[in-house]
Tab-separated table of C-alpha atoms and ligand atoms in Angstrom:
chain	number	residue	atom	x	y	z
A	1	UNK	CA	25.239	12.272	16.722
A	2	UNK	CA	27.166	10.075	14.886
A	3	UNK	CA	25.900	8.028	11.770
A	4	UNK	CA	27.124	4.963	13.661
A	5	UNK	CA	25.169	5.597	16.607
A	6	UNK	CA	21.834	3.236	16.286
A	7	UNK	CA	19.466	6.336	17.325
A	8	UNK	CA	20.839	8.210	14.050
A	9	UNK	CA	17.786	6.197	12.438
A	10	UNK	CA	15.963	9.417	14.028
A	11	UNK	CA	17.701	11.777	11.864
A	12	UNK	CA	14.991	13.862	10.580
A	13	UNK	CA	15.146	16.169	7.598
A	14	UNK	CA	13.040	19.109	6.531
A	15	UNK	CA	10.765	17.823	3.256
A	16	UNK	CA	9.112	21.329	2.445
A	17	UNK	CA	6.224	23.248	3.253
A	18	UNK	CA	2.621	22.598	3.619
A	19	UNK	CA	-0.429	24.805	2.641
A	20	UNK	CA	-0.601	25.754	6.308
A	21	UNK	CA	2.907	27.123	6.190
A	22	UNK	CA	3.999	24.229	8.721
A	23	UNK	CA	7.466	21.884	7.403
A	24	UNK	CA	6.395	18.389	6.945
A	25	UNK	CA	9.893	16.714	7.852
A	26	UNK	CA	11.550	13.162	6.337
A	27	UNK	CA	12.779	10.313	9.188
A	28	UNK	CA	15.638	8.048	8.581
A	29	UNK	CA	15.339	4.477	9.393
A	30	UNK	CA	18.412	2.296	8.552
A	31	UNK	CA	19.470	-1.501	9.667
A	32	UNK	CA	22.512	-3.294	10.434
A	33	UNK	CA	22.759	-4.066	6.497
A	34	UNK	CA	22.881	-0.608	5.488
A	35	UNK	CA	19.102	-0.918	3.877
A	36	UNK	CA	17.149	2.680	4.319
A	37	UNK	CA	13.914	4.018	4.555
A	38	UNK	CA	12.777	7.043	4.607
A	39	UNK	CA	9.189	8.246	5.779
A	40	UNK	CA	7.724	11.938	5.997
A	41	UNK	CA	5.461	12.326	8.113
A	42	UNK	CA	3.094	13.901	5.202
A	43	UNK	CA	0.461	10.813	4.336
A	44	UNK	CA	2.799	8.768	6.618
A	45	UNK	CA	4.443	8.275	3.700
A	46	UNK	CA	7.226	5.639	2.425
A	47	UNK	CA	9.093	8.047	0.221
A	48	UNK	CA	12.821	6.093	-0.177
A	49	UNK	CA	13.830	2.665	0.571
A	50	UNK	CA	17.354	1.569	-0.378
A	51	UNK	CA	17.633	-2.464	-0.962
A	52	UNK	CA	21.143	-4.608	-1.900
A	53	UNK	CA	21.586	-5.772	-4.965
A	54	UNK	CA	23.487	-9.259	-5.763
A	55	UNK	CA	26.332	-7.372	-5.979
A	56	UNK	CA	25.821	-5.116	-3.150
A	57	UNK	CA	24.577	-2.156	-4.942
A	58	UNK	CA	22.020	-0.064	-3.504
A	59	UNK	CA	19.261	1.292	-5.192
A	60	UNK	CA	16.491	2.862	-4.200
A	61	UNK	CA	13.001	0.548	-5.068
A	62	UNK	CA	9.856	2.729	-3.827
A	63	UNK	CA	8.657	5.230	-6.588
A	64	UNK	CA	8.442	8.820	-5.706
A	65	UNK	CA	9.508	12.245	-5.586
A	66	UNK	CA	12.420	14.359	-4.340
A	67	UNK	CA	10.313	17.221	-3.280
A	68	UNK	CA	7.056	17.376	-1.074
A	69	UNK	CA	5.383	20.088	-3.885
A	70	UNK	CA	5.225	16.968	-5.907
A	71	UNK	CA	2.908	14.766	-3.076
A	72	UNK	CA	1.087	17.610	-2.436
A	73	UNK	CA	-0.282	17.597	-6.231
A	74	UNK	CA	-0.005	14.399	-7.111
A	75	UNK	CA	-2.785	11.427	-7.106
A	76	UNK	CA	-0.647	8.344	-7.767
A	77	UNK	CA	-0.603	7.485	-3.816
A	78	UNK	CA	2.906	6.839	-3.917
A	79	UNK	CA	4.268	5.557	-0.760
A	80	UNK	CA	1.239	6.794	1.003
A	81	UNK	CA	-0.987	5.404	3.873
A	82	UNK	CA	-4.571	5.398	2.943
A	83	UNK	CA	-7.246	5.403	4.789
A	84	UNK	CA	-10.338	6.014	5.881
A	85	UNK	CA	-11.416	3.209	3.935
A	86	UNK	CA	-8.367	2.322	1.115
A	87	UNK	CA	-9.638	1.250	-2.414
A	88	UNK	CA	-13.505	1.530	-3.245
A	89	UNK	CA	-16.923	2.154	-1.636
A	90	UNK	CA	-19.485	2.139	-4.432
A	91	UNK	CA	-21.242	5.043	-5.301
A	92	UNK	CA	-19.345	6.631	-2.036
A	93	UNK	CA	-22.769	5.480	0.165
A	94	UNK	CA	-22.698	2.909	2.997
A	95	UNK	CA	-25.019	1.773	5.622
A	96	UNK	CA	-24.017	1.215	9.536
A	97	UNK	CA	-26.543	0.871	12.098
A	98	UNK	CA	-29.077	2.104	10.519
A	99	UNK	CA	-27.665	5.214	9.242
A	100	UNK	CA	-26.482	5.781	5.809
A	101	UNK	CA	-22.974	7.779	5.224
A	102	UNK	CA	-22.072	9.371	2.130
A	103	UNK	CA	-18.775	9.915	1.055
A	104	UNK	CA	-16.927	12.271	-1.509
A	105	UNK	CA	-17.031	10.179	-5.251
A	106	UNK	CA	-14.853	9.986	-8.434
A	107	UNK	CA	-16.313	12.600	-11.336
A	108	UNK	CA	-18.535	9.726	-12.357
A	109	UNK	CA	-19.946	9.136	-8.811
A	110	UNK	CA	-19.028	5.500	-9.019
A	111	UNK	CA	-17.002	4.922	-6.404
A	112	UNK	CA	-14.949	6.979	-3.414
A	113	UNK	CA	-11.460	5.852	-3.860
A	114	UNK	CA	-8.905	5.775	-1.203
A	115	UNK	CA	-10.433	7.711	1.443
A	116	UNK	CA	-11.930	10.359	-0.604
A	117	UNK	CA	-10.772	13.938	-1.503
A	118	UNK	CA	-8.266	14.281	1.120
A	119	UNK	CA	-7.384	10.797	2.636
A	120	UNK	CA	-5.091	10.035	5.122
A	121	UNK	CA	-2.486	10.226	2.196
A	122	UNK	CA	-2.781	14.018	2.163
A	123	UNK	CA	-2.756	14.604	6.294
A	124	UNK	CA	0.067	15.655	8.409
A	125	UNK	CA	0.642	12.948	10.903
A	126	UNK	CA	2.418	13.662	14.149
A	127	UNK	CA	5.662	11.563	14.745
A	128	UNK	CA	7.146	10.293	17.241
A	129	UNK	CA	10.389	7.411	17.692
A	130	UNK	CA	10.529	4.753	20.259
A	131	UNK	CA	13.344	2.296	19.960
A	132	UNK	CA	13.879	1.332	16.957
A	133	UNK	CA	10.184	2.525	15.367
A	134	UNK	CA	8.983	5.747	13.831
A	135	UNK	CA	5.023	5.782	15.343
A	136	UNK	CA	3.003	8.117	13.095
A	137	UNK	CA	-0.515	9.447	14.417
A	138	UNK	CA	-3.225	10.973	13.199
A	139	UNK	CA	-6.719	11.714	14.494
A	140	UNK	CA	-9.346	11.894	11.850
A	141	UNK	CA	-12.335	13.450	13.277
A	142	UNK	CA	-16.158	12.625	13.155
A	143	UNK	CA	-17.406	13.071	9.995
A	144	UNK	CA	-14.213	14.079	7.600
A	145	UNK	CA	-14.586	13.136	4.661
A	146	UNK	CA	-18.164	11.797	5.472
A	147	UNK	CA	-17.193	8.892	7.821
A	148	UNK	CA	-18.518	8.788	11.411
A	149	UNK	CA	-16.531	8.236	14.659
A	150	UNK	CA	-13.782	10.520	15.877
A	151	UNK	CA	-11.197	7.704	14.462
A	152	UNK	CA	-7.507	7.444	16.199
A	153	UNK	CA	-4.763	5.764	13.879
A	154	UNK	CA	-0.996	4.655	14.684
A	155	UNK	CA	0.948	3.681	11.860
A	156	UNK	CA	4.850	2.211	13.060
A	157	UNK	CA	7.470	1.873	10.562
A	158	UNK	CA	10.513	-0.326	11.298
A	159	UNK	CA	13.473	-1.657	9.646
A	160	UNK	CA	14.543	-5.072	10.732
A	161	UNK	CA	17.895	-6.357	11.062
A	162	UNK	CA	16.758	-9.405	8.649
A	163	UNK	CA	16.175	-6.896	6.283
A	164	UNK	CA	12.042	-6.546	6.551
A	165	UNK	CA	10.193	-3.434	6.497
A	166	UNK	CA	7.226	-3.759	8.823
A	167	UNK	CA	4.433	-1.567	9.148
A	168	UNK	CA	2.033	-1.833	11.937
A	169	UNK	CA	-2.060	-0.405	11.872
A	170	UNK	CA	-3.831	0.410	14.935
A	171	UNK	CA	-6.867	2.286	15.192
A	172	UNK	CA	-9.868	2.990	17.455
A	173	UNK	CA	-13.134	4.744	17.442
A	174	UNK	CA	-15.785	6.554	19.785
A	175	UNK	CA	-18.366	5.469	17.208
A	176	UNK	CA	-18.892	2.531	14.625
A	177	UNK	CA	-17.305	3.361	11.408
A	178	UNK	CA	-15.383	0.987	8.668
A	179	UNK	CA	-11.806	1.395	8.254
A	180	UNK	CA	-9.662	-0.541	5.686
A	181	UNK	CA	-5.827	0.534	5.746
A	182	UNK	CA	-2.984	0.332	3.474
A	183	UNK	CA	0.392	1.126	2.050
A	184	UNK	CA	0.302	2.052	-1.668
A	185	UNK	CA	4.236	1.714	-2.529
A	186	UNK	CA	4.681	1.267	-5.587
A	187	UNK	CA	8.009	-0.783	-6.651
A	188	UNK	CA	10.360	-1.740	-9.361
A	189	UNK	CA	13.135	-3.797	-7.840
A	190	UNK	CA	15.453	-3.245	-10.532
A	191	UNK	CA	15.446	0.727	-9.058
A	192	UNK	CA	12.716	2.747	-9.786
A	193	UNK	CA	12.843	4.684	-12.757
A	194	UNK	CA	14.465	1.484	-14.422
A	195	UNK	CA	12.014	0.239	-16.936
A	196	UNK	CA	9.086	-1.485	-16.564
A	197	UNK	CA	8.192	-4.575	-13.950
A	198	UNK	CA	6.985	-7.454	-16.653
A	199	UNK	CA	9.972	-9.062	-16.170
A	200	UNK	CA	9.674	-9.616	-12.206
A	201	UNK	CA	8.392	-12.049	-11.486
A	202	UNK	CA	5.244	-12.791	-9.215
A	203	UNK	CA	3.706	-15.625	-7.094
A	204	UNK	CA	0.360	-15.218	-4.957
A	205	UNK	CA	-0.740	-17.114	-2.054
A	206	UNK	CA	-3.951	-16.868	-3.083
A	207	UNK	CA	-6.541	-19.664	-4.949
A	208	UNK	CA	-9.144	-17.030	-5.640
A	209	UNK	CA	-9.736	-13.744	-6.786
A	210	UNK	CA	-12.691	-10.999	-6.996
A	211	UNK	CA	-13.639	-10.034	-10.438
A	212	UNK	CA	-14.543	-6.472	-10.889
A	213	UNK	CA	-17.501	-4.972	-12.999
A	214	UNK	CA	-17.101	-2.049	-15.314
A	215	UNK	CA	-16.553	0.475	-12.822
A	216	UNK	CA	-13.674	-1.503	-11.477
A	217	UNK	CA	-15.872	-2.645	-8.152
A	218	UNK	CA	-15.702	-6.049	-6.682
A	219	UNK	CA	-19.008	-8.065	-8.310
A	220	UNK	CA	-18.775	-10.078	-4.796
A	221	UNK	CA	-17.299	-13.618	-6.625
A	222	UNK	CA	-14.720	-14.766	-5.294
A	223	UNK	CA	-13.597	-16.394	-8.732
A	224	UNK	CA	-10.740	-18.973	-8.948
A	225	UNK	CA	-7.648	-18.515	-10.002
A	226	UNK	CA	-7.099	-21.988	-11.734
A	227	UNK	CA	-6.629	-21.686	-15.876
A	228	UNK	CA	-7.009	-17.927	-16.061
A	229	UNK	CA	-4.140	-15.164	-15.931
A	230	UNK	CA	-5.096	-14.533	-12.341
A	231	UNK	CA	-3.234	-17.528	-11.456
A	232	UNK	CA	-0.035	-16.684	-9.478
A	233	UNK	CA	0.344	-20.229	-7.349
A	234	UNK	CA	3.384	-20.693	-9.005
A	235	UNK	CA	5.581	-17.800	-9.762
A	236	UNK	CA	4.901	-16.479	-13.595
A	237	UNK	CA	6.422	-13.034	-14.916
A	238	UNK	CA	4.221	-10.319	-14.679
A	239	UNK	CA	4.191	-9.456	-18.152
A	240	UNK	CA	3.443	-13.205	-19.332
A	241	UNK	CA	-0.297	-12.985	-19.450
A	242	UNK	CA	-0.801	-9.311	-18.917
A	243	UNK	CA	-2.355	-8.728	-22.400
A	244	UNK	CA	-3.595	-11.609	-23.425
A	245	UNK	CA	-7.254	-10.013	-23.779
A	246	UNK	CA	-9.211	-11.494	-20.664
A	247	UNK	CA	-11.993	-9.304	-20.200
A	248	UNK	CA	-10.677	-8.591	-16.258
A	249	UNK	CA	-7.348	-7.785	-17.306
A	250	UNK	CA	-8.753	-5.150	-20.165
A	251	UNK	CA	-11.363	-2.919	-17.254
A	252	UNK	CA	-7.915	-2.787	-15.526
A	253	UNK	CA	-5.665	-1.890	-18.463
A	254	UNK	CA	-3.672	-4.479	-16.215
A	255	UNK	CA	-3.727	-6.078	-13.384
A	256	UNK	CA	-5.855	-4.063	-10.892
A	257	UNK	CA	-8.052	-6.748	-8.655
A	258	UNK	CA	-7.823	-8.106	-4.759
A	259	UNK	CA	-6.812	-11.559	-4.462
A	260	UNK	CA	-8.092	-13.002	-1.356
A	261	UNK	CA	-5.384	-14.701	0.495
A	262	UNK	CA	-5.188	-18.036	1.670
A	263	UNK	CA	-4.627	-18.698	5.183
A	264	UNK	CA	-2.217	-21.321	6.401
A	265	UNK	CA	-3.769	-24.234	8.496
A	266	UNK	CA	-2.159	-23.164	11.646
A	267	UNK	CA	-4.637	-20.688	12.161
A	268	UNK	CA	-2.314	-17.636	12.131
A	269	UNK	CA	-3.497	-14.687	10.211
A	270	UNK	CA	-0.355	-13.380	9.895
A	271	UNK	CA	1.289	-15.290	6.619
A	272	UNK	CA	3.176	-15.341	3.599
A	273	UNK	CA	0.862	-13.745	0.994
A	274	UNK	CA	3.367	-12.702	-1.897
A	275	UNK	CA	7.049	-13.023	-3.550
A	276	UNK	CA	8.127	-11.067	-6.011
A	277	UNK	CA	11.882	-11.896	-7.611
A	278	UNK	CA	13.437	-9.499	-10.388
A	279	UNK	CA	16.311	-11.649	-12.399
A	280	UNK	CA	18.837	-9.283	-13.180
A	281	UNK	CA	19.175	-7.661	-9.758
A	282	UNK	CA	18.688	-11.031	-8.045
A	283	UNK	CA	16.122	-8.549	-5.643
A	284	UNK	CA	13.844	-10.669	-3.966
A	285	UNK	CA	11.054	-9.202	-2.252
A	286	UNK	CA	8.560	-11.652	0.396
A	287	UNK	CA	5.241	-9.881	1.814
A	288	UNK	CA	3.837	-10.759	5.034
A	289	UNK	CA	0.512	-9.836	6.211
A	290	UNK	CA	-2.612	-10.609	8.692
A	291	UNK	CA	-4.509	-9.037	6.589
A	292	UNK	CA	-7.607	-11.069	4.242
A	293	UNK	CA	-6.605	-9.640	1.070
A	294	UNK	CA	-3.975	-7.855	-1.742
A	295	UNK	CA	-4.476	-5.674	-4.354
A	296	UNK	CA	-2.278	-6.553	-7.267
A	297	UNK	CA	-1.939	-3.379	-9.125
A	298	UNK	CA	0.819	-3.149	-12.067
A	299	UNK	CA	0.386	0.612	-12.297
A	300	UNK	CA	-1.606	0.722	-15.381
A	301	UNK	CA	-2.931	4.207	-14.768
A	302	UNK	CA	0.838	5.551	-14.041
A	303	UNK	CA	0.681	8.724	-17.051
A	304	UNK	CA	4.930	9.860	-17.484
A	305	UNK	CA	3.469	12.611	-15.929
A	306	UNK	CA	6.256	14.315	-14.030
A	307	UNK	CA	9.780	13.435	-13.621
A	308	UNK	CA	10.320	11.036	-10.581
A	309	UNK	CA	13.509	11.038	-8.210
A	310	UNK	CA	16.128	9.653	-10.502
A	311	UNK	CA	14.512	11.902	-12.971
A	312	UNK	CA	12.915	9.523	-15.419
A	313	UNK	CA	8.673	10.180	-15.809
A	314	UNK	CA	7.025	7.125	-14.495
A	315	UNK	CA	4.964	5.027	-17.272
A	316	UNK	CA	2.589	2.821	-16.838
A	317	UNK	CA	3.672	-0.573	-15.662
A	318	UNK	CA	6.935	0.759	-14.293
A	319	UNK	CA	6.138	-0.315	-10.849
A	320	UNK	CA	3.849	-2.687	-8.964
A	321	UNK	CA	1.840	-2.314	-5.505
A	322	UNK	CA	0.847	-5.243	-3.537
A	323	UNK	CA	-1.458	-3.242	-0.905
A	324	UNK	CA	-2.455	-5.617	1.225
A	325	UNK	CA	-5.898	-4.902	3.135
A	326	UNK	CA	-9.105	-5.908	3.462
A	327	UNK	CA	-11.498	-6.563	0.296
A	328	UNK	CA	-13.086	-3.615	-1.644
A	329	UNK	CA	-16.221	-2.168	-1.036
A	330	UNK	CA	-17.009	-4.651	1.906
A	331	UNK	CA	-19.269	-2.605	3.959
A	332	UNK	CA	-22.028	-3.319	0.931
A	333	UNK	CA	-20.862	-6.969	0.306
A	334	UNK	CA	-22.213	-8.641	3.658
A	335	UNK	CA	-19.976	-11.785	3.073
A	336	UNK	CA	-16.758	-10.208	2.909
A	337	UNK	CA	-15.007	-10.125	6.203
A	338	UNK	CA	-16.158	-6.980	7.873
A	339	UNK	CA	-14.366	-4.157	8.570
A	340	UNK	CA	-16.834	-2.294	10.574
A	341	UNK	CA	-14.826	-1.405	14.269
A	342	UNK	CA	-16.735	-0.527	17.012
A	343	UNK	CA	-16.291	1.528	20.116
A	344	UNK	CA	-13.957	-0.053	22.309
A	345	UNK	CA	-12.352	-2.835	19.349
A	346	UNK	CA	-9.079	-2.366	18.157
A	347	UNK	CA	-7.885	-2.292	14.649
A	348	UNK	CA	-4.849	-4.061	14.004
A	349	UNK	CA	-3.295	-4.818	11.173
A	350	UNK	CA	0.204	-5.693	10.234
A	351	UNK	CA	2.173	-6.156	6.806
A	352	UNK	CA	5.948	-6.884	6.340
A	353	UNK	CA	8.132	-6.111	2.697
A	354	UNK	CA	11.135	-8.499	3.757
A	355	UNK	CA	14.053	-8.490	1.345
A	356	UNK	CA	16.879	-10.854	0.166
A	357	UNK	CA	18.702	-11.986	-2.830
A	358	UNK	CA	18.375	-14.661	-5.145
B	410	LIG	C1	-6.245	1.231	-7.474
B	410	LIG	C2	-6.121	1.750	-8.896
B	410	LIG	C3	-5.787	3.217	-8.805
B	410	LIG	C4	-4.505	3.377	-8.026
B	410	LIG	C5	-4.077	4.809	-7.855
B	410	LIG	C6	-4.946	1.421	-6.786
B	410	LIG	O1	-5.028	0.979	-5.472
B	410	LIG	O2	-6.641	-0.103	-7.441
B	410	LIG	O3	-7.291	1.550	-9.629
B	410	LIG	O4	-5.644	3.787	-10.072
B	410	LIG	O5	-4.656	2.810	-6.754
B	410	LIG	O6	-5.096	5.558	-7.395
């Protein structure tokens, strides 16, 4: 097949082995523009993704690793799809219908985070290309990692000739159970591995925010934005107000809190939630969602660790994620949009990363 040929975006390349002794394998997607993505099907996971700079350089902006014995004992989420339920339950406990669930927690039993012990990040999903779009599946049975309802999930990567990355959610159930899902890239769009994000700069479509207590869970305010450092209506640098002491901003060692979005008058849900620009690349990076809300994380908790794929440990603040999903812990805040689905309701849920220069 030649690399000119449109269907050479199915290229797929052996990423290593799994526990089970299966190869989890890494798909090509590339545009018309030469921009590049590539996804393994391990976590359904956004492991490269080559953007333009102003002067037509490509780098690679997701970070990551090279090799698949690095995901498989890692906990930064990078790249990943999480699910169940991304970001935190309290105390891992939850009531539907009457029943209570109980979930795997953190060591301190605060919270389960990001699905639990072994989220959707950490599953082998089953791929498949149609078109243009790499469909990823996975079936998460009743009761895995505590949640009820055999729980059927399609997660569709594409690469858009104007240069967005879209990825699609669908899910169903044969029971009630919540389901919140995201993307966790994390990105630098000077390159990753390039120093730290406080120069890129950040606006939010978003007037209020939810403050978090001291175990990092939502308090249920939605708090406004106005006069504090949570205030992203007009584009401000990352970095600007980052450490200026606020007493949100120090439980996060950063930015780690769910704006909730505003929603145009139109009625749409799907909408313009975020723009991110970096100066000396002139990478400009738009985010598109129907979903309520977006974490704004600035990778405070990222440790230099390991080595990532230009070689260079990852610090923290050397990358933001804007997962964009539904609030935290909402099936124990009644007001927060609900993410309960029911038997015969389908999830949907669709985000774009759409790229240009500035
Ligand atoms: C959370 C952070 C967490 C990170 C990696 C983010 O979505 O908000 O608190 O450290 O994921 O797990």
């Amino acid at each position: 097949m030649s690399m000119n040929d449109k269907t050479a975006a199915t290229v797929s390349e052996d990423f290593g082995r799994l526990a089970d002794g299966s190869s989890a394998k890494l798909y090509s997607l590339v545009n018309a523009n030469g921009l590049q993505a590539k996804i393994s099907d391990y976590g359904a996971t956004l492991v490269q993704l080559l953007v333009p700079d102003r002067q037509g350089r490509l780098a690679d902006i997701v970070l990551g690793y090279h090799s698949l014995a690095d995901y498989l004992t890692d906990s930064a989420y990078f790249g990943s799809t999480i699910g169940r339920y991304c970001n935190r339950i309290a105390a891992g406990r939850f009531t539907l219908q009457g029943s209570t669930y109980t979930l795997a927690t953190d060591a301190g039993g605060a919270c389960s985070l990001h699905g639990g012990k072994q989220g959707f990040d950490k599953k082998r999903w089953r791929a498949e290309y149609l078109r243009d779009t790499l469909h990823l599946h996975y079936r998460s049975r009743d009761g895995e990692e505590g949640y009820p309802g055999n729980l059927d999930v399609c997660v569709s990567y594409r690469l858009t000739d104007d240069n967005a990355l879209t990825i699609d959610y669908r899910a169903s159930t044969d029971q009630a159970t919540v389901v919140n899902l995201t993307n966790h890239a994390y990105f630098n769009l000077r390159g990753e591995g390039n120093g730290d994000i406080l120069q890129h700069r950040l606006q939010l479509n978003a007037d209020t925010y939810l403050p978090v207590d001291a175990k990092m869970l939502p308090t249920g305010e939605l708090r406004p934005v106005a006069d504090t450092a949570f205030d992203f209506r007009q584009m401000s640098a990352i970095g600007a107000r980052i450490d200026t002491g606020d007493e949100q901003l120090v439980r996060g060692g950063g930015y780690d809190h769910n704006w909730v979005l505003n929603k145009p008058a139109t009625g749409s849900d799907y909408a313009l939630a975020a723009r991110v620009t970096e100066p000396q690349s002139g990478r400009v990076m738009e985010v598109w969602t129907s979903q309520p809300g977006v974490q704004f994380y600035s990778a405070n908790f990222l440790d230099r660790r390991r080595p990532g794929k230009s070689g260079v440990p990852y610090g923290p603040r050397s990358a933001l994620c804007l997962e964009t999903q539904h609030f935290p812990d909402s099936p124990n805040q009644p007001h927060f949009p609900t993410t309960t689905l029911l038997p015969g309701d389908i999830y949907r849920a669709k985000t774009a990363y759409k790229f240009s220069l500035k």
